[in-house]
CSV table of C-alpha atoms in Angstrom, one decimal:
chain,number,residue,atom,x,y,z
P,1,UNK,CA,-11.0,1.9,35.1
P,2,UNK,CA,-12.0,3.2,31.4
P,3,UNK,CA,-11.5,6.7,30.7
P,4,UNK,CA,-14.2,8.6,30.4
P,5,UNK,CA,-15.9,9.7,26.9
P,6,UNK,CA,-15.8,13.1,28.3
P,7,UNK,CA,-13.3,15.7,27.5
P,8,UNK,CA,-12.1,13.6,24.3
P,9,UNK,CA,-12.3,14.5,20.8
P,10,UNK,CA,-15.2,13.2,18.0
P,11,UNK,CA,-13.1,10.0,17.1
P,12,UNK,CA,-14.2,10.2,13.8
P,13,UNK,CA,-11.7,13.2,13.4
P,14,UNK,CA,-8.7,11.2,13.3
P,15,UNK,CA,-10.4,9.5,10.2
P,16,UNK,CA,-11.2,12.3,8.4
P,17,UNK,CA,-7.1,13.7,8.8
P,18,UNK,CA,-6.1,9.9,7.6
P,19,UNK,CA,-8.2,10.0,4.9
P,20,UNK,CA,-6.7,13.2,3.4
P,21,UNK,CA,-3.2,11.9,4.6
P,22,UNK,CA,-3.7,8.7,2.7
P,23,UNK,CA,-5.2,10.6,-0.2
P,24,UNK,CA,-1.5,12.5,-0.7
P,25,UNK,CA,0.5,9.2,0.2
P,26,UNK,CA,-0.9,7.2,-2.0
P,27,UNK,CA,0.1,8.9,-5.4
P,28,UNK,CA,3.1,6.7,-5.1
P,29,UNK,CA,0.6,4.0,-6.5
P,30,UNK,CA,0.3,6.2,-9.5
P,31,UNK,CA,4.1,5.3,-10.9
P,32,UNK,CA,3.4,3.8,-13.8
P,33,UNK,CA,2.2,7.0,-15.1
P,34,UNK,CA,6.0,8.0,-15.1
P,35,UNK,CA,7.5,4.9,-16.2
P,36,UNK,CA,6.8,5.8,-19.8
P,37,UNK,CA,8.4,9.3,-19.6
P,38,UNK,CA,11.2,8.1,-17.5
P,39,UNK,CA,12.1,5.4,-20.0
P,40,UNK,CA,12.6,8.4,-22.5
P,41,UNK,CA,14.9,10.5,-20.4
P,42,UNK,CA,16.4,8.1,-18.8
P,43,UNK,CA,17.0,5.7,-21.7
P,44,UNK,CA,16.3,2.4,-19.9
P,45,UNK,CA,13.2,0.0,-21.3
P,46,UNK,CA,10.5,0.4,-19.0
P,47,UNK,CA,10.4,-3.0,-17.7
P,48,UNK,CA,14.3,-2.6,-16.7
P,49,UNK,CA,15.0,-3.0,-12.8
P,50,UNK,CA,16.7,0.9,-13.3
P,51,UNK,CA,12.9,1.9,-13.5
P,52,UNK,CA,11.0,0.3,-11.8
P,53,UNK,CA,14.0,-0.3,-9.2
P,54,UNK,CA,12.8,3.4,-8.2
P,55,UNK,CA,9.6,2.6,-7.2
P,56,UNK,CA,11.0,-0.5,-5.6
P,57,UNK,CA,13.5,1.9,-3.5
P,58,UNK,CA,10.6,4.0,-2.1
P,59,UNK,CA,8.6,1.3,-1.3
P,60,UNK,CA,11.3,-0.4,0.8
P,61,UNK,CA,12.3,2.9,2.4
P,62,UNK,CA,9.4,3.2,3.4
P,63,UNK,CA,8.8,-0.3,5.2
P,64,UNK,CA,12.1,0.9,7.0
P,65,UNK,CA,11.1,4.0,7.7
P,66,UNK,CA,7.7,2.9,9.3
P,67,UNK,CA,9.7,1.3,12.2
P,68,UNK,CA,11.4,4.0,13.1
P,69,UNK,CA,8.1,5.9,13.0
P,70,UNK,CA,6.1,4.0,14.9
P,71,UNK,CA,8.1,4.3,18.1
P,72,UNK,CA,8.3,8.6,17.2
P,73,UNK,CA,4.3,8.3,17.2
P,74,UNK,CA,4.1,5.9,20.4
P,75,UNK,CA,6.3,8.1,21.9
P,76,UNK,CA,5.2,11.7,20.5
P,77,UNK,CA,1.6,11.1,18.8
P,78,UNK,CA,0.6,11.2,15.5
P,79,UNK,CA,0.4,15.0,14.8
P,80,UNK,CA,4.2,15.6,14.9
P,81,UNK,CA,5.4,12.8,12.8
P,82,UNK,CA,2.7,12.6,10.4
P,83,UNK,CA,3.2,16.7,9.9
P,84,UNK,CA,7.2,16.0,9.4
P,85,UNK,CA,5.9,12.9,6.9
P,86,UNK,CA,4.0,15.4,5.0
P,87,UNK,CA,7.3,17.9,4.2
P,88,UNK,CA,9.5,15.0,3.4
P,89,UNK,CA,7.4,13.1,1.3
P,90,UNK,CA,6.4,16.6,-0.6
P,91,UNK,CA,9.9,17.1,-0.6
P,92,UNK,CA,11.2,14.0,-2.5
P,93,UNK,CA,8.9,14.9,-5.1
P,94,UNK,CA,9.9,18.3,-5.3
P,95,UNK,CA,13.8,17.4,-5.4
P,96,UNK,CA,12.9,14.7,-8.1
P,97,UNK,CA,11.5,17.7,-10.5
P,98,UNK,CA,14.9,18.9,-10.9
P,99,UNK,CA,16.6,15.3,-11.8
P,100,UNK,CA,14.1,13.9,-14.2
P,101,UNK,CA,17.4,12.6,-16.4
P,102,UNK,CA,19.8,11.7,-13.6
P,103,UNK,CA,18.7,7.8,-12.5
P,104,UNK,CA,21.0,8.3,-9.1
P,105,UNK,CA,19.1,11.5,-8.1
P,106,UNK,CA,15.9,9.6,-9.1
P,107,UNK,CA,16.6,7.2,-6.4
P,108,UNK,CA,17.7,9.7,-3.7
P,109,UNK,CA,14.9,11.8,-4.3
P,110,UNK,CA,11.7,10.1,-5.3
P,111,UNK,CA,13.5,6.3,-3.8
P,112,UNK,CA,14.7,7.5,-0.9
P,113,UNK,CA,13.4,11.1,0.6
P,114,UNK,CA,9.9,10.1,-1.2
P,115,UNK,CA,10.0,6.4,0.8
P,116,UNK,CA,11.4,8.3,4.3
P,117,UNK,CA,8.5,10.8,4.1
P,118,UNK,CA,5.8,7.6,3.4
P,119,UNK,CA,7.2,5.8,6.4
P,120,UNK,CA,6.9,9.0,8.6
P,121,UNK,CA,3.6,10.1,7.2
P,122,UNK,CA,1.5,6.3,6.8
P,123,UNK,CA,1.5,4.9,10.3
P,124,UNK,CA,0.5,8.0,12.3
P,125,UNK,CA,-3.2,7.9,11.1
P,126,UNK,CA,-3.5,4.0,11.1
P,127,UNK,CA,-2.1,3.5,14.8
P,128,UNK,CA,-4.3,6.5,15.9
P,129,UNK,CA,-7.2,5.1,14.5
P,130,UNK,CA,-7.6,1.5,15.6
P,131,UNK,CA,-6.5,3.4,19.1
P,132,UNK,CA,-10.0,4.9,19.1
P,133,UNK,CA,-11.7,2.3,17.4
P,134,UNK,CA,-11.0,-1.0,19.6
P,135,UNK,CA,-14.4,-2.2,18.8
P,136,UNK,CA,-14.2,-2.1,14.5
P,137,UNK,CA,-10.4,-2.3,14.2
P,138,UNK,CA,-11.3,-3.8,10.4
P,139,UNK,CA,-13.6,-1.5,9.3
P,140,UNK,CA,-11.5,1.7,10.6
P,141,UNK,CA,-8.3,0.7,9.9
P,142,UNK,CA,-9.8,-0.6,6.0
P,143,UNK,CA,-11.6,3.4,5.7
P,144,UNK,CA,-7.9,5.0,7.3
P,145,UNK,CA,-5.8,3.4,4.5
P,146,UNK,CA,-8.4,3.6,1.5
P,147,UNK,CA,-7.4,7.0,0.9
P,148,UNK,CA,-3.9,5.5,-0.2
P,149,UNK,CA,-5.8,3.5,-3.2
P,150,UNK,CA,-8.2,6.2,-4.0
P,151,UNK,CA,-5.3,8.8,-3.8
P,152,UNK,CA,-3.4,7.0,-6.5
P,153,UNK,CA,-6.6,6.9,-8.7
P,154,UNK,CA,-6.5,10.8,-8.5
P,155,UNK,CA,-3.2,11.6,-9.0
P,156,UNK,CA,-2.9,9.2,-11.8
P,157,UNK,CA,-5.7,10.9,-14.1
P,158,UNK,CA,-3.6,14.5,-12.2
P,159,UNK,CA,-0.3,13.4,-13.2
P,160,UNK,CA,-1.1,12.2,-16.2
P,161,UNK,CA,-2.9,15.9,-17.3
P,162,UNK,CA,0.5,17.8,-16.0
P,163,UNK,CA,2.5,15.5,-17.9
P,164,UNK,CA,1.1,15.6,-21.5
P,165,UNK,CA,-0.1,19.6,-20.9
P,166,UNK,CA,3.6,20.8,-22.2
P,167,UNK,CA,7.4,19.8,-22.8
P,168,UNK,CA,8.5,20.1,-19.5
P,169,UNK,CA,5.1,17.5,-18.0
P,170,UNK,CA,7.6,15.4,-16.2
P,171,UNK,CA,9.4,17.5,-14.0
P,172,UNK,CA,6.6,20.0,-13.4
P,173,UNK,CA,4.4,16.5,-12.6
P,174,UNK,CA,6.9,15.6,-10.0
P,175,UNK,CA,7.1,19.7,-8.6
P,176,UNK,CA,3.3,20.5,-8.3
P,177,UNK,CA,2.3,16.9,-6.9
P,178,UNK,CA,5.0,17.8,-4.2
P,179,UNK,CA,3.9,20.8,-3.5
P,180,UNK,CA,0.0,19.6,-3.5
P,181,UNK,CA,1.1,16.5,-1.0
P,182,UNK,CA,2.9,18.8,1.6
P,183,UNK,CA,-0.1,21.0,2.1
P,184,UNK,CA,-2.7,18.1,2.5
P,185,UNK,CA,-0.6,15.8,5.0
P,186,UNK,CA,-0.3,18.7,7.3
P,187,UNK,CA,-3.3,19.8,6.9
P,188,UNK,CA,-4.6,16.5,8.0
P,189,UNK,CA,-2.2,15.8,10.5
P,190,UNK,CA,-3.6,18.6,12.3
P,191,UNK,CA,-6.9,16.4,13.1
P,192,UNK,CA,-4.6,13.2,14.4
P,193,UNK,CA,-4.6,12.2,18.3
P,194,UNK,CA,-3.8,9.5,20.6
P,195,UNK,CA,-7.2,8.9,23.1
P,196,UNK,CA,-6.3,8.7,26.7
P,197,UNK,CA,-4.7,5.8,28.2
P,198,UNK,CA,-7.5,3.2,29.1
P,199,UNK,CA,-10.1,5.0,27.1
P,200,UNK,CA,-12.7,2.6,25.5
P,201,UNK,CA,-16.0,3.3,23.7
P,202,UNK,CA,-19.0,3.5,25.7
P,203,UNK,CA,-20.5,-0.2,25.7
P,204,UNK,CA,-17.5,-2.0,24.6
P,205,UNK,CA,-16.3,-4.9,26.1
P,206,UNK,CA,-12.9,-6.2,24.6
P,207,UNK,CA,-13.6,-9.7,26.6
P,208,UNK,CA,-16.6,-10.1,24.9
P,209,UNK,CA,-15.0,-10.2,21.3
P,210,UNK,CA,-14.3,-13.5,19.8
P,211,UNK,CA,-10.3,-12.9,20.4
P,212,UNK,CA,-11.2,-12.2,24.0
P,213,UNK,CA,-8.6,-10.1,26.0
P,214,UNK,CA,-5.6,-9.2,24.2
P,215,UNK,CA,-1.9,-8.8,26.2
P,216,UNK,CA,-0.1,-6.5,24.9
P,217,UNK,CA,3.2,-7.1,23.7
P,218,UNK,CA,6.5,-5.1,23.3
P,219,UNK,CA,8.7,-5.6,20.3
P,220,UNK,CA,11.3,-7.2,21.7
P,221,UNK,CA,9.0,-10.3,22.8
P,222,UNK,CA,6.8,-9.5,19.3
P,223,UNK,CA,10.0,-10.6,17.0
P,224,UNK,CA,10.6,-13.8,18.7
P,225,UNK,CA,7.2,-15.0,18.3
P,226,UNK,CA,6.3,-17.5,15.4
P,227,UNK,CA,3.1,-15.4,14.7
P,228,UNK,CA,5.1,-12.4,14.3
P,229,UNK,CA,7.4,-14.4,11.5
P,230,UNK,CA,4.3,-15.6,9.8
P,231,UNK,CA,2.7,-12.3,9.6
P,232,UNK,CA,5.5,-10.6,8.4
P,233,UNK,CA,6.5,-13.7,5.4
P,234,UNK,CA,2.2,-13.4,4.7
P,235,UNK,CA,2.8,-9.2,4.1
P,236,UNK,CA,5.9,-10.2,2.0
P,237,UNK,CA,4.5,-12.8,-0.7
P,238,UNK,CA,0.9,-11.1,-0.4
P,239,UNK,CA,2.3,-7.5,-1.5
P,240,UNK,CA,4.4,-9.0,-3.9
P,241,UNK,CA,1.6,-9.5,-6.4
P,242,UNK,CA,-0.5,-5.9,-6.2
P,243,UNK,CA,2.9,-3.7,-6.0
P,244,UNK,CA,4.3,-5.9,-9.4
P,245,UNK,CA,0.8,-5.0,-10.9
P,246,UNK,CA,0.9,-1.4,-10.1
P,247,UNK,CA,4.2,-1.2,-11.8
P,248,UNK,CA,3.5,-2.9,-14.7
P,249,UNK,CA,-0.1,-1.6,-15.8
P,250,UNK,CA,1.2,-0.2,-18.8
P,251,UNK,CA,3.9,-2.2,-19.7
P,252,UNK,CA,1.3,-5.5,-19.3
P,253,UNK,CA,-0.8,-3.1,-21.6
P,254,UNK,CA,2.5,-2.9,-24.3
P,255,UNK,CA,3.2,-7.0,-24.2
P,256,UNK,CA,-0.5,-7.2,-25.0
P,257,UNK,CA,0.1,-4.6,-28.1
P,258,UNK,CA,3.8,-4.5,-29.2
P,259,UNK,CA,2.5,-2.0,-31.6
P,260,UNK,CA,1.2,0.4,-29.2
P,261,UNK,CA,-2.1,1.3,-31.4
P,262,UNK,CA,-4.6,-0.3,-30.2
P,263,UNK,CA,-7.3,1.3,-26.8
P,264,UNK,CA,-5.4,-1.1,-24.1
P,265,UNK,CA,-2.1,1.4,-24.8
P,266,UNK,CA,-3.6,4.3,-25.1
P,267,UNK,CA,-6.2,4.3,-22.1
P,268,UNK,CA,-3.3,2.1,-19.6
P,269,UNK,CA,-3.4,5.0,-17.0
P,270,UNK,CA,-6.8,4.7,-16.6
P,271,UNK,CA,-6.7,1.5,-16.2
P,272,UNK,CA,-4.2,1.7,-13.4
P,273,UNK,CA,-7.1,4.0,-12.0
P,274,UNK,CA,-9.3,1.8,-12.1
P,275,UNK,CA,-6.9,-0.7,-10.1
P,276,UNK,CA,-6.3,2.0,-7.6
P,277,UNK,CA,-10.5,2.5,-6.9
P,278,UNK,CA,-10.4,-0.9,-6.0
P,279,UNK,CA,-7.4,-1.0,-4.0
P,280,UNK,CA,-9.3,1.6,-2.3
P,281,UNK,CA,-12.7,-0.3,-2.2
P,282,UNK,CA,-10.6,-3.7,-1.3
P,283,UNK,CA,-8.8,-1.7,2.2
P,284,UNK,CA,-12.7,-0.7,3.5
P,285,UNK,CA,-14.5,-4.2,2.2
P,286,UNK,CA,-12.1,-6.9,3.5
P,287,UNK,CA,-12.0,-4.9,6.8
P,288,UNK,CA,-15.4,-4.9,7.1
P,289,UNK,CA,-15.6,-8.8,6.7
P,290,UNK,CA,-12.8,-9.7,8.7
P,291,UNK,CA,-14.8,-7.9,11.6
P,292,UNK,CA,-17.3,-10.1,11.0
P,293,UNK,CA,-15.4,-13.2,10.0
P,294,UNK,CA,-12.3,-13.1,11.9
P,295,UNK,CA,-9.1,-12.0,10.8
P,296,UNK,CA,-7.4,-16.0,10.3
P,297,UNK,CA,-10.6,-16.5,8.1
P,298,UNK,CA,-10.6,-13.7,5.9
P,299,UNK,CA,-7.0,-13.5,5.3
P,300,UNK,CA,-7.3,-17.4,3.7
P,301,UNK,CA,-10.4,-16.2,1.5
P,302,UNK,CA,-8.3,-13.2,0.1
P,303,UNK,CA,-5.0,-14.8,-0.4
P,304,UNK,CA,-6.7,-18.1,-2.3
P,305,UNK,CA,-8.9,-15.7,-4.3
P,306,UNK,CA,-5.8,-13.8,-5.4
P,307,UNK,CA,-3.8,-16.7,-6.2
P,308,UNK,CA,-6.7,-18.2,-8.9
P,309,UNK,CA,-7.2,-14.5,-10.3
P,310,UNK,CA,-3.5,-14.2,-10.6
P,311,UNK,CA,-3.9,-17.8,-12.5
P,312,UNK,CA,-6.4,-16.4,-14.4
P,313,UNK,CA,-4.4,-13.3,-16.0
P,314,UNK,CA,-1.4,-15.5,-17.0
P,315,UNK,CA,-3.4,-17.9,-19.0
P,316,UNK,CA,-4.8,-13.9,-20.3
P,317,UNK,CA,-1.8,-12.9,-21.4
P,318,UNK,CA,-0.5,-16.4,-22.4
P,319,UNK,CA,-4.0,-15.6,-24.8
P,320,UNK,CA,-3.1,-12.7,-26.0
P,321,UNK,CA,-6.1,-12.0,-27.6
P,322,UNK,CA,-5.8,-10.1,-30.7
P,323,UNK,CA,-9.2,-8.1,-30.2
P,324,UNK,CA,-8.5,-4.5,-28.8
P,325,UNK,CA,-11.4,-4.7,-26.7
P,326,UNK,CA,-11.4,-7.8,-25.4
P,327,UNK,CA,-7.9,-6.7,-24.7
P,328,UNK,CA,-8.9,-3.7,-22.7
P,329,UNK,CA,-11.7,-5.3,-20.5
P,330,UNK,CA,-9.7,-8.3,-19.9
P,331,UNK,CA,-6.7,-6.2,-18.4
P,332,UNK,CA,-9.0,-4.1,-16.9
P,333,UNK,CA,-10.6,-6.6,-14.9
P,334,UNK,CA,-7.7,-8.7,-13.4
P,335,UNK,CA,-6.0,-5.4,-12.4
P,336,UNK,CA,-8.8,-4.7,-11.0
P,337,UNK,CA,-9.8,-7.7,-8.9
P,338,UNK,CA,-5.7,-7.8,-8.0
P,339,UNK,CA,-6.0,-4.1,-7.2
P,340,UNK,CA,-9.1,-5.6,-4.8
P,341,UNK,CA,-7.2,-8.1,-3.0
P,342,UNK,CA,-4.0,-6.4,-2.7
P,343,UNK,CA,-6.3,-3.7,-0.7
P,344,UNK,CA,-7.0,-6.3,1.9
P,345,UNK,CA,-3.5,-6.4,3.1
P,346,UNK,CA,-3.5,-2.9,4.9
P,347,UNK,CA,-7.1,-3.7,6.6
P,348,UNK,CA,-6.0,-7.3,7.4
P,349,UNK,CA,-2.4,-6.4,8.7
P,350,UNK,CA,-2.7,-3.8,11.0
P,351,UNK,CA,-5.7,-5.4,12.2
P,352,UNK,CA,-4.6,-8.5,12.8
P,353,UNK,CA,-1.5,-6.9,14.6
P,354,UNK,CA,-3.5,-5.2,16.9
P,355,UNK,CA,-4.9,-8.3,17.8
P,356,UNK,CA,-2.5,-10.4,18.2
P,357,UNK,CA,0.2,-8.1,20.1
P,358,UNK,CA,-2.3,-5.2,21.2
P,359,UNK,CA,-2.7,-1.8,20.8
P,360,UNK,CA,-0.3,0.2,23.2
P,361,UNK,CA,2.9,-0.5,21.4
P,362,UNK,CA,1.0,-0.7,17.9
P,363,UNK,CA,3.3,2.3,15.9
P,364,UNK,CA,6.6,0.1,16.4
P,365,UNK,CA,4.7,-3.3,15.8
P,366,UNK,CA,2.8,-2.8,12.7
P,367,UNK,CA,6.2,-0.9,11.7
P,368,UNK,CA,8.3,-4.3,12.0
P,369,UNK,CA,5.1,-6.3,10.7
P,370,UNK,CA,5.2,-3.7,7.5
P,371,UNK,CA,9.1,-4.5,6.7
P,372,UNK,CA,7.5,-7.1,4.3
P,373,UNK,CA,5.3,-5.1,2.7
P,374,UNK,CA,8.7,-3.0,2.0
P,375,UNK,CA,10.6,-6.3,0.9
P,376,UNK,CA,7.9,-7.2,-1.6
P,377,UNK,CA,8.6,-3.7,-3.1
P,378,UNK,CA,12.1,-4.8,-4.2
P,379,UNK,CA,10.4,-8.5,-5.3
P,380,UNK,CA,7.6,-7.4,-7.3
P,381,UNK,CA,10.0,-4.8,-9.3
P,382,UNK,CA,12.4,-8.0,-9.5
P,383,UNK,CA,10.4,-10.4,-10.4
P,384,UNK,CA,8.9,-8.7,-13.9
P,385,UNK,CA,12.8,-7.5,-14.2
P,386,UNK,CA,14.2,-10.9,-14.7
P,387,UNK,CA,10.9,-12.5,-16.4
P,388,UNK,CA,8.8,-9.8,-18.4
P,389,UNK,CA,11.5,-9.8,-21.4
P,390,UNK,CA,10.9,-13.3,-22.7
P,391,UNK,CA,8.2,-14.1,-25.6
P,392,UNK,CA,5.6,-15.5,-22.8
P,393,UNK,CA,7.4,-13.2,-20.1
P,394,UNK,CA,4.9,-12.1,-18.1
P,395,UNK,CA,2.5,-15.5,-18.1
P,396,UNK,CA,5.4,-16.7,-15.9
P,397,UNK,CA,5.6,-13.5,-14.0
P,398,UNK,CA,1.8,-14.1,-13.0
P,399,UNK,CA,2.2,-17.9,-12.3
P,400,UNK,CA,5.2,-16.9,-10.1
P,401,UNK,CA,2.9,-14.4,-8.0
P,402,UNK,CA,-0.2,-16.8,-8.2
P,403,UNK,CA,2.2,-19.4,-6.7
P,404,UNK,CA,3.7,-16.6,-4.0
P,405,UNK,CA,-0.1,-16.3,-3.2
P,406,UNK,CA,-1.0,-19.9,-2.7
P,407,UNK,CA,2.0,-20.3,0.1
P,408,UNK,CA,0.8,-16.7,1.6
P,409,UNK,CA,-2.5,-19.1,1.9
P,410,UNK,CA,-1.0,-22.1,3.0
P,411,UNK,CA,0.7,-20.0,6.2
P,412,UNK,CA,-2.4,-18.2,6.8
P,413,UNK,CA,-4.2,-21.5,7.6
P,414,UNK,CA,-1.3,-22.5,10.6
P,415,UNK,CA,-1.3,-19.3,11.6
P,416,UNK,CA,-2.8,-18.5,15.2
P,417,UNK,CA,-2.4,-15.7,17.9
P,418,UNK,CA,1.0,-15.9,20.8
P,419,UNK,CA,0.3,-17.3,24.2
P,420,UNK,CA,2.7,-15.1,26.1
P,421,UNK,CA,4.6,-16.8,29.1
């Protein structure tokens, strides 16, 4: 028998604290902001793996992490882990203030207690979410993780402010982001609950969806199913191509201009802005169609549209058009439409998780699921690495992503849901 609607919370509430919790996590999309700053004091280029290996550290710890945190919030709820997320993610910023010319502490701090506090903090919102919200898994779980790409849009034109606003910008960027993040993950972990067991909507029938009845799986028989491999390969070579753009916003923006004069230098953080609005616009959109479409559908549609954009940008930058503008609105655009795309991925995954494996043991799931998300951090921080410092270095590092994103669609179109035994 369902629960019944009364005695539970206004399940919108549980939006409204992943909303603000995704706002805070997200800054960690801003990093090109301190790429720049870093290559000063650390004196590494800013396309070196020693750089953007940091951001690729945090982004794997947190894939890592997530596992670990899902079973804490199956177990213990949301509002626990999500409020711990919030002090150690604060806290890797924090520590990082302090180190701003030591590359080790770098990676301890913003890498590793950064990516630990992200993994904590992330899936507590999203698994409470699509708990209360069987009926628009897409659209809820698209609105929970926008914050993330909005968040970085914020804390890049933030950041940015505290960094050029006196000599010491860096570390007091990394100390009063820290110090902002701790107090708006808590405060919006506060709002996060699990409904009761059995608890459905009023009106909603889960065998009248299109996917009909869903069994719920453990995660022990999850990982030895060939659904679970696929999704987790699709998160891998999807990711790879919106995490190596975030990284890279200005340092595409620097290939384009070697002379560092022209408008697509000098406005590059807002351009990673930019990307991160429609990161954010791309998590609530593609959610929306996939409840409409289906997940298998929408996931081909976004994964072949990102492999031709990602076409389109290296024959851009293969261009290099000499016209500042044209420079700015061209970059500006395919960051944009890749920011877009890359946003699907956190509606589509979780979603499409949920549906194939169920809710009840979601935390743990989407965790293992999200371990390629966390191994195309290393990927697209590698890729640009070993490609980027050649004379056409970064047409090939968009033709390798375009081609990452054209098997990503090949696997989404043999993909289909486990028939447990």
């Amino acid at each position: 028998m369902e629960a019944s609607e009364k005695n539970t919370m206004n399940r919108w509430l549980p939006v409204v604290g992943a909303l603000l919790i995704q706002l805070a996590l997200g800054a960690v999309y801003a990093f090109s902001i301190f790429t720049g700053p870093l290559s000063e004091t650390l004196g590494h280029a800013r396309t070196s793996f020693y750089i953007l290996g940091i951001f690729g550290t945090a982004i794997a710890v947190f894939a890592i992490t997530m596992i670990v945190a899902g079973r804490l919030q199956d177990k213990r709820g949301p509002r626990v882990v999500a409020t711990l997320g919030g002090l150690v993610y604060g806290a890797g910023y924090i520590v990082a203030s302090f180190f701003t010319e030591n590359i080790a502490m770098l990676y301890v701090s913003y890498g590793i207690i950064g990516g630990i506090g992200l993994g904590l903090g992330y899936v507590c919102p999203l698994a409470a979410v699509v708990k209360w919200f069987p009926d628009k898994k897409g659209l809820v779980s698209g609105i929970a993780v926008a914050g993330f790409g909005a968040g970085a849009f914020i804390f890049t034109q933030v950041g940015k402010y505290i960094i050029n606003a006196s000599d010491d910008g860096l570390s007091n960027a990394f100390l009063y982001l820290g110090l902002i993040f701790i107090a708006m993950v808590v405060a919006g972990a506060q709002l996060l609950r699990n409904p009761p067991v059995g608890w459905m909507p009023k009106g909603f029938n889960p065998d009248s969806k299109h996917n009909g009845q869903v069994v719920d799986y453990d995660w022990h028989e999850m990982v030895k199913s060939r659904s679970f491999i696929l999704l987790n390969m699709m998160f891998l070579l999807s990711a790879t191509a919106g995490l190596m753009m975030i990284g890279n916003v200005s340092n595409v923006a620097a290939y384009l201009d070697p002379s560092k004069t022209m408008l697509v230098v000098a406005q590059a953080p807002t351009i990673a802005g930019v990307l991160a609005l429609f990161n954010g616009a791309g998590r609530i959109g593609w959610g929306k169609v996939s409840d409409i479409l289906g997940r298998n559908k929408t996931m081909r549609l976004v994964f072949l549209i990102q492999a031709l954009i990602l076409f389109g940008a290296a024959a851009f930058v293969w261009a290099k058009p000499a016209d500042e503008m044209l420079q700015f609105i061209g970059l500006t655009a395919f960051a944009s439409a890749i920011g877009f795309t890359f946003g699907g991925n956190f509606a589509l995954f979780p979603s499409a998780t949920a549906d194939y494996f169920g809710t009840k043991n979601l935390g743990v799931n989407y965790g293992l699921v999200f371990t390629g998300y966390g191994a195309a951090g290393v990927l697209g921080s590698l890729i640009p690495s070993l490609l980027a410092g050649s004379d056409d270095g970064f047409t090939w590092v968009f033709v390798a992503v375009g081609i990452a994103s054209l098997v990503t669609f090949a696997m989404a179109m043999v993909i289909r849901p486990p028939q447990k035994k």
